[in-house]
Short mmCIF file of C-alpha atoms in Angstrom, two decimals:
data_model
loop_
_atom_site.label_atom_id
_atom_site.label_comp_id
_atom_site.label_asym_id
_atom_site.label_seq_id
_atom_site.Cartn_x
_atom_site.Cartn_y
_atom_site.Cartn_z
CA MET A 1 19.46 16.31 -13.66
CA LYS A 2 22.03 17.70 -11.27
CA ILE A 3 24.41 14.77 -10.77
CA ALA A 4 27.19 14.22 -8.24
CA ILE A 5 29.83 11.71 -9.34
CA ALA A 6 31.72 10.38 -6.34
CA THR A 7 35.14 8.78 -6.86
CA ILE A 8 37.58 7.41 -4.29
CA ASN A 9 40.92 6.99 -6.11
CA ASP A 10 42.66 7.86 -9.39
CA PRO A 11 41.24 4.88 -11.36
CA SER A 12 37.69 5.85 -10.39
CA LEU A 13 38.45 9.50 -11.18
CA ASN A 14 39.64 8.50 -14.64
CA ALA A 15 36.46 6.46 -15.06
CA ALA A 16 34.41 9.53 -14.12
CA LYS A 17 36.17 11.56 -16.81
CA LYS A 18 35.30 8.88 -19.38
CA LEU A 19 31.68 8.93 -18.17
CA LEU A 20 31.23 12.71 -18.44
CA PRO A 21 30.79 12.91 -22.24
CA HIS A 22 27.84 10.53 -21.90
CA LEU A 23 26.19 12.87 -19.37
CA SER A 24 26.56 16.08 -21.38
CA SER A 25 22.85 16.88 -21.08
CA HIS A 26 23.11 16.95 -17.28
CA GLU A 27 24.84 19.23 -14.77
CA CYS A 28 27.70 17.16 -13.34
CA HIS A 29 29.98 17.70 -10.33
CA VAL A 30 32.87 15.30 -9.69
CA PHE A 31 34.02 14.69 -6.12
CA ASN A 32 37.53 13.23 -5.90
CA LYS A 33 40.71 13.20 -3.85
CA SER A 34 43.25 14.76 -6.18
CA GLN A 35 41.92 17.40 -8.61
CA ASP A 36 40.09 20.69 -8.14
CA HIS A 37 39.21 22.34 -11.45
CA GLU A 38 36.66 22.44 -14.28
CA GLU A 39 36.79 20.06 -17.21
CA MET A 40 34.32 19.00 -19.94
CA GLY A 41 31.70 21.29 -18.45
CA ALA A 42 31.88 19.59 -15.04
CA LYS A 43 33.24 20.99 -11.81
CA PHE A 44 35.76 18.94 -9.81
CA TYR A 45 36.02 19.16 -6.02
CA ILE A 46 38.60 17.67 -3.66
CA TYR A 47 37.47 15.93 -0.48
CA LYS A 48 39.20 13.90 2.24
CA LYS A 49 36.51 11.43 3.35
CA VAL A 50 33.33 10.25 1.63
CA ASP A 51 31.42 11.15 4.78
CA ASP A 52 32.38 14.79 4.23
CA ILE A 53 30.55 15.06 0.93
CA MET A 54 27.43 13.07 1.79
CA PRO A 55 25.30 15.84 3.37
CA THR A 56 25.81 18.12 0.36
CA ALA A 57 25.41 15.36 -2.22
CA TRP A 58 22.25 14.08 -0.54
CA ALA A 59 20.56 17.43 -0.12
CA GLU A 60 21.55 19.31 -3.26
CA PHE A 61 21.72 16.73 -6.07
CA ASP A 62 19.07 14.79 -7.98
CA ALA A 63 21.36 11.81 -8.45
CA ILE A 64 24.64 10.45 -7.10
CA ILE A 65 26.79 8.12 -9.19
CA PHE A 66 29.35 6.26 -7.09
CA ILE A 67 32.31 4.70 -8.86
CA MET A 68 33.37 2.57 -5.93
CA ALA A 69 32.55 -0.66 -4.07
CA THR A 70 28.89 -1.42 -3.39
CA GLY A 71 29.50 -2.24 0.27
CA ALA A 72 31.19 1.11 0.88
CA VAL A 73 28.34 2.95 -0.83
CA ILE A 74 25.68 1.21 1.26
CA ARG A 75 27.48 2.09 4.49
CA LYS A 76 27.88 5.74 3.47
CA ILE A 77 24.31 6.34 2.32
CA ALA A 78 22.61 4.44 5.15
CA PRO A 79 22.56 7.32 7.69
CA HIS A 80 20.95 9.63 5.12
CA LEU A 81 18.05 7.45 3.98
CA LYS A 82 14.60 9.00 4.49
CA ASP A 83 12.00 7.75 2.03
CA LYS A 84 11.54 6.96 -1.65
CA ALA A 85 9.69 10.20 -2.25
CA THR A 86 12.65 12.41 -1.29
CA ASP A 87 15.87 10.36 -1.48
CA PRO A 88 18.02 11.13 -4.54
CA ALA A 89 18.73 8.54 -7.20
CA VAL A 90 21.78 6.46 -6.31
CA ILE A 91 23.75 4.55 -8.96
CA ILE A 92 26.90 2.44 -8.71
CA MET A 93 29.24 1.87 -11.65
CA THR A 94 32.33 -0.28 -12.10
CA LEU A 95 35.70 1.18 -13.06
CA ASP A 96 35.43 -0.03 -16.65
CA LEU A 97 31.93 1.52 -16.94
CA LYS A 98 30.61 -1.84 -18.11
CA ARG A 99 28.35 -2.55 -15.14
CA ILE A 100 25.75 -0.23 -13.63
CA ILE A 101 23.41 -0.75 -10.66
CA PRO A 102 20.49 1.62 -9.96
CA LEU A 103 20.66 1.11 -6.19
CA LEU A 104 18.16 3.57 -4.73
CA SER A 105 15.11 5.61 -5.82
CA GLY A 106 14.80 3.69 -9.05
CA HIS A 107 11.38 5.05 -9.96
CA LEU A 108 10.52 8.38 -8.33
CA GLY A 109 14.15 9.44 -8.02
CA GLY A 110 14.92 8.49 -11.62
CA ALA A 111 17.80 6.04 -11.00
CA ASN A 112 16.38 3.43 -13.37
CA GLU A 113 15.82 5.95 -16.17
CA LEU A 114 19.30 7.41 -15.74
CA ALA A 115 20.83 3.93 -15.81
CA VAL A 116 18.97 3.14 -19.02
CA GLU A 117 20.21 6.40 -20.53
CA ILE A 118 23.83 5.58 -19.65
CA THR A 119 23.70 2.00 -20.92
CA SER A 120 22.23 3.21 -24.20
CA LYS A 121 25.32 5.40 -24.72
CA ILE A 122 28.11 3.08 -23.52
CA LYS A 123 28.75 0.02 -25.64
CA ASP A 124 28.42 -3.31 -23.79
CA CYS A 125 27.38 -1.62 -20.54
CA VAL A 126 25.07 -3.95 -18.60
CA ASN A 127 22.28 -2.51 -16.45
CA PHE A 128 21.54 -4.52 -13.29
CA VAL A 129 18.01 -3.30 -12.59
CA THR A 130 16.64 -4.98 -9.47
CA THR A 131 13.20 -3.35 -9.36
CA ALA A 132 10.76 -6.23 -9.76
CA SER A 133 8.19 -4.34 -11.83
CA ASP A 134 10.90 -3.34 -14.32
CA GLN A 135 12.29 -6.86 -14.56
CA ILE A 136 8.98 -8.54 -15.29
CA LYS A 137 7.61 -5.49 -17.13
CA VAL A 138 4.39 -4.79 -15.25
CA LEU A 139 2.75 -1.45 -14.52
CA ALA A 140 4.33 0.52 -11.67
CA PHE A 141 2.00 3.16 -10.24
CA ASP A 142 4.81 5.39 -8.97
CA MET A 143 6.17 5.59 -12.53
CA PHE A 144 2.64 6.13 -13.84
CA ALA A 145 2.27 9.10 -11.49
CA LYS A 146 5.72 10.50 -12.26
CA LYS A 147 5.40 10.33 -16.05
CA SER A 148 1.86 11.68 -15.95
CA GLY A 149 2.92 14.62 -13.80
CA PHE A 150 0.68 13.58 -10.90
CA SER A 151 1.38 13.70 -7.17
CA ILE A 152 1.07 10.78 -4.74
CA SER A 153 -0.44 10.39 -1.28
CA HIS A 154 0.14 7.45 1.07
CA LEU A 155 3.19 6.22 -0.81
CA LYS A 156 3.74 3.54 1.84
CA SER A 157 0.70 1.73 0.44
CA LEU A 158 2.44 1.36 -2.93
CA ALA A 159 4.18 -1.86 -1.83
CA VAL A 160 0.88 -3.67 -1.26
CA VAL A 161 -0.40 -2.63 -4.69
CA SER A 162 2.86 -3.44 -6.48
CA ASN A 163 3.19 -6.85 -4.85
CA ALA A 164 -0.32 -7.78 -5.93
CA ILE A 165 0.43 -6.83 -9.55
CA ILE A 166 3.80 -8.63 -9.49
CA ASN A 167 2.12 -11.75 -8.08
CA LYS A 168 -0.45 -11.64 -10.91
CA LYS A 169 -3.30 -10.71 -8.59
CA GLN A 170 -5.86 -7.98 -9.06
CA VAL A 171 -5.90 -4.42 -7.77
CA GLN A 172 -8.86 -2.09 -7.78
CA VAL A 173 -8.54 1.33 -9.39
CA VAL A 174 -11.16 3.87 -8.39
CA THR A 175 -11.16 6.67 -10.95
CA TYR A 176 -12.85 8.44 -13.86
CA PRO A 177 -13.13 7.24 -17.51
CA CYS A 178 -10.37 9.58 -18.76
CA MET A 179 -7.93 8.09 -16.23
CA VAL A 180 -8.97 4.52 -17.06
CA GLU A 181 -7.77 5.05 -20.61
CA LEU A 182 -4.53 6.59 -19.37
CA VAL A 183 -3.82 3.60 -17.12
CA LYS A 184 -4.63 1.14 -19.91
CA SER A 185 -2.21 2.89 -22.26
CA PHE A 186 0.66 2.90 -19.76
CA GLU A 187 3.61 0.55 -20.15
CA GLY A 188 3.20 -2.80 -18.42
CA TYR A 189 -0.61 -2.70 -18.24
CA LYS A 190 -2.19 -6.15 -18.24
CA GLU A 191 -5.97 -6.41 -18.30
CA GLU A 192 -6.13 -9.33 -15.88
CA ASN A 193 -4.49 -7.32 -13.08
CA PHE A 194 -7.03 -4.51 -12.88
CA VAL A 195 -10.60 -3.87 -11.80
CA PHE A 196 -11.87 -0.35 -12.48
CA ILE A 197 -14.53 1.29 -10.34
CA SER A 198 -16.20 4.61 -11.05
CA PRO A 199 -16.66 6.99 -8.10
CA ASP A 200 -20.38 6.76 -8.91
CA ASP A 201 -20.37 2.96 -8.72
CA PHE A 202 -19.28 2.06 -5.20
CA GLU A 203 -21.86 -0.69 -4.93
CA ASN A 204 -19.34 -2.81 -6.86
CA PHE A 205 -16.40 -1.83 -4.63
CA ARG A 206 -14.35 -4.79 -3.43
CA GLU A 207 -12.86 -4.92 0.06
CA ASP A 208 -10.77 -8.04 -0.65
CA ILE A 209 -8.17 -6.52 -3.00
CA PRO A 210 -5.77 -3.53 -2.75
CA SER A 211 -7.13 -0.20 -3.98
CA VAL A 212 -5.68 2.75 -5.86
CA TYR A 213 -7.55 6.04 -6.11
CA ILE A 214 -6.80 8.33 -9.04
CA THR A 215 -8.54 11.59 -8.25
CA PRO A 216 -7.61 15.23 -7.61
CA GLN A 217 -9.05 14.93 -4.10
CA LYS A 218 -6.97 13.87 -1.11
CA LEU A 219 -9.28 11.31 0.48
CA PRO A 220 -9.51 10.36 4.19
CA ASN A 221 -8.16 6.82 3.80
CA SER A 222 -4.72 5.17 3.83
CA ASP A 223 -4.88 3.62 0.36
CA LEU A 224 -2.52 4.64 -2.42
CA GLN A 225 -3.79 7.87 -3.99
CA ILE A 226 -2.62 9.48 -7.22
CA HIS A 227 -3.64 13.07 -7.84
CA PRO A 228 -3.94 14.85 -11.20
CA ASP A 229 -2.88 18.33 -10.16
CA GLU A 230 -4.35 20.54 -12.88
CA ILE A 231 -7.74 21.52 -11.52
CA THR A 232 -10.09 24.09 -12.99
CA LEU A 233 -12.53 25.85 -10.69
CA GLY A 234 -15.72 27.15 -12.27
CA LEU A 235 -17.06 30.24 -10.51
CA GLY A 236 -20.46 31.85 -10.63
CA MET A 237 -21.61 34.75 -8.50
CA ASN A 238 -24.30 37.36 -8.06
CA ARG A 239 -23.71 40.81 -9.50
CA ASP A 240 -21.19 42.88 -7.50
CA THR A 241 -20.08 40.06 -5.22
CA PRO A 242 -16.97 41.34 -3.38
CA VAL A 243 -13.62 39.59 -3.66
CA HIS A 244 -13.54 38.47 -0.02
CA GLU A 245 -16.76 36.47 -0.50
CA ILE A 246 -15.30 34.71 -3.54
CA THR A 247 -12.07 34.03 -1.64
CA ASN A 248 -13.92 32.54 1.32
CA ALA A 249 -16.14 30.41 -0.92
CA VAL A 250 -13.14 28.90 -2.74
CA LYS A 251 -11.30 28.25 0.53
CA ARG A 252 -14.31 26.47 1.98
CA PHE A 253 -14.87 24.47 -1.20
CA CYS A 254 -11.25 23.26 -1.22
CA TYR A 255 -11.30 22.47 2.51
CA GLU A 256 -14.53 20.48 2.28
CA HIS A 257 -13.36 18.42 -0.69
CA GLY A 258 -9.72 17.62 0.06
CA LEU A 259 -8.22 20.00 -2.49
CA ASP A 260 -5.23 22.30 -2.25
CA MET A 261 -5.03 25.67 -3.96
CA SER A 262 -1.67 24.65 -5.39
CA GLN A 263 -3.60 22.19 -7.57
CA VAL A 264 -5.77 24.90 -9.10
CA THR A 265 -4.29 26.01 -12.40
CA LYS A 266 -7.26 27.77 -13.99
CA LEU A 267 -10.47 29.64 -13.14
CA ALA A 268 -13.47 29.79 -15.46
CA SER A 269 -16.79 31.56 -15.73
CA PHE A 270 -19.48 32.87 -18.12
CA THR A 271 -18.73 35.89 -20.35
CA ALA A 272 -21.43 37.93 -18.59
CA LYS A 273 -19.19 37.77 -15.52
CA SER A 274 -16.16 39.17 -17.34
CA ASP A 275 -16.68 42.61 -15.81
CA GLU A 276 -17.22 41.38 -12.25
CA VAL A 277 -14.72 43.41 -10.23
CA GLY A 278 -14.58 40.90 -7.38
CA LEU A 279 -13.86 37.99 -9.72
CA LEU A 280 -11.19 39.93 -11.60
CA GLU A 281 -9.57 40.97 -8.32
CA TYR A 282 -9.59 37.36 -7.11
CA ALA A 283 -7.84 36.16 -10.27
CA GLN A 284 -5.27 38.94 -9.94
CA GLN A 285 -4.63 38.22 -6.25
CA THR A 286 -4.16 34.48 -6.79
CA GLY A 287 -2.27 34.78 -10.06
CA ILE A 288 -4.44 32.04 -11.60
CA ASP A 289 -5.49 32.29 -15.24
CA LEU A 290 -9.16 33.20 -15.71
CA GLU A 291 -11.09 32.15 -18.82
CA PHE A 292 -14.62 33.03 -19.91
CA PHE A 293 -17.03 31.06 -22.11
CA ASP A 294 -20.02 32.32 -24.04
CA GLU A 295 -23.59 31.04 -24.36
CA GLU A 296 -22.83 29.07 -27.52
CA ALA A 297 -19.94 27.13 -25.97
CA ILE A 298 -21.84 26.35 -22.77
CA ASN A 299 -25.05 25.25 -24.47
CA ALA A 300 -23.15 23.07 -26.92
CA LEU A 301 -22.16 20.74 -24.07
CA THR A 302 -24.15 17.50 -23.92
CA GLN A 303 -23.61 16.71 -20.23
CA ASP A 304 -26.33 17.10 -17.63
CA PHE A 305 -25.65 19.85 -15.08
CA SER A 306 -27.21 20.85 -11.78
CA PRO A 307 -30.26 23.16 -12.04
CA SER A 308 -29.10 26.76 -12.29
CA GLN A 309 -30.58 30.24 -12.04
CA ALA A 310 -28.42 31.03 -15.07
CA THR A 311 -30.95 29.14 -17.21
CA LYS A 312 -33.62 31.64 -16.20
CA PHE A 313 -31.52 34.78 -16.51
CA PHE A 314 -29.10 33.96 -19.35
CA ASN A 315 -30.69 30.99 -21.14
CA ILE A 316 -27.61 28.83 -20.52
CA LYS A 317 -27.16 25.42 -18.90
CA GLY A 318 -25.20 26.82 -15.97
CA VAL A 319 -22.07 28.75 -15.08
CA SER A 320 -19.66 27.11 -12.65
CA GLU A 321 -20.08 23.50 -13.81
CA PRO A 322 -19.99 23.96 -17.62
CA ALA A 323 -17.31 26.67 -17.43
CA SER A 324 -15.02 24.48 -15.32
CA LEU A 325 -15.58 21.58 -17.70
CA LEU A 326 -14.81 23.63 -20.80
CA ALA A 327 -11.57 24.99 -19.35
CA SER A 328 -10.31 21.65 -17.98
CA LYS A 329 -7.62 19.47 -19.49
CA ASN A 330 -9.39 16.10 -19.24
CA LYS A 331 -12.95 17.41 -19.60
CA THR A 332 -14.07 15.67 -16.42
CA LEU A 333 -16.39 17.36 -13.92
CA PHE A 334 -15.58 15.64 -10.63
CA LEU A 335 -17.22 17.98 -8.13
CA SER A 336 -20.66 19.39 -8.88
CA LYS A 337 -21.36 22.96 -7.87
CA ARG A 338 -21.63 23.98 -4.25
CA ILE A 339 -23.40 27.17 -3.22
CA TYR A 340 -21.79 29.47 -0.68
CA GLY A 341 -24.03 32.49 -0.28
CA ALA A 342 -23.72 34.51 -3.50
CA VAL A 343 -20.99 32.27 -4.98
CA THR A 344 -21.13 28.90 -6.72
CA VAL A 345 -18.01 26.73 -7.16
CA ALA A 346 -17.47 23.55 -9.19
CA ALA A 347 -14.33 21.63 -10.14
CA SER A 348 -13.13 19.77 -13.20
CA PHE A 349 -9.78 18.32 -14.26
#
């Protein structure tokens, strides 16, 4: 992390110097009123008023550690607050480094994790974590998303979901089997708090409890959505299909299904397509890795796929669907193939 340590007098500056050895794995900058130099790998900067450093600290640092009074910190950060998705982590420490408060952006910003790291290194340092889910040790979906490397949509709906879990009520998670296991293995999971619904099983969907969707797609609702962002697109095409047709097919597929090209990390197809100029040009233009799979790998799959002309011509179960599945991280086909003229597209994650 890139950390700004803000001090206001000589005692707090001395405390910052004592703190620095415990933050050696981070990039630290110390803002103070008396010294301008470099020491213990950290850069020191002189300022006159706390207000002068706030725009830079807020915009350019992952975390700000204030060694000063809580009331002063609250007043100084208040004009800069935006939302929990973008605000930096804010931590307050006492002069003796024995008390630490993760004040802001505890989960997504990393304040809670940084506070835990510091308390583990400083003897008798007490961490005053105020985040309810951390105190009572229940699953927090923002931490689930962060640690899993997933993105979040409709973050404002997190409070409704979190409050239900904290109050020992149920929430409904709409997702795929591979994600069910990931949720169940995450810290704080308690069976009684969760109802899981498959996207193919909406007849059991409940309207009376908060919902969380874990899917690569960005859905047209206001519920909390968590998005695995490593999508594989399987591509099939007729012989000599030009690159612009493939490009347009993928764009339309993503538009129709709430996907973003930034989520696509891999392309996949059948080995017979490995000399398709249009496909190779598309992979080169997008900079996305392209992988091919042979007849043996495709036919070894046990899943059922959509009927395909590839069965007739190549004696294989399909192209876009099985190829996307084989190249995907979680081996989950979540969008069956769509046909756009000479191009077929399917998506797995």
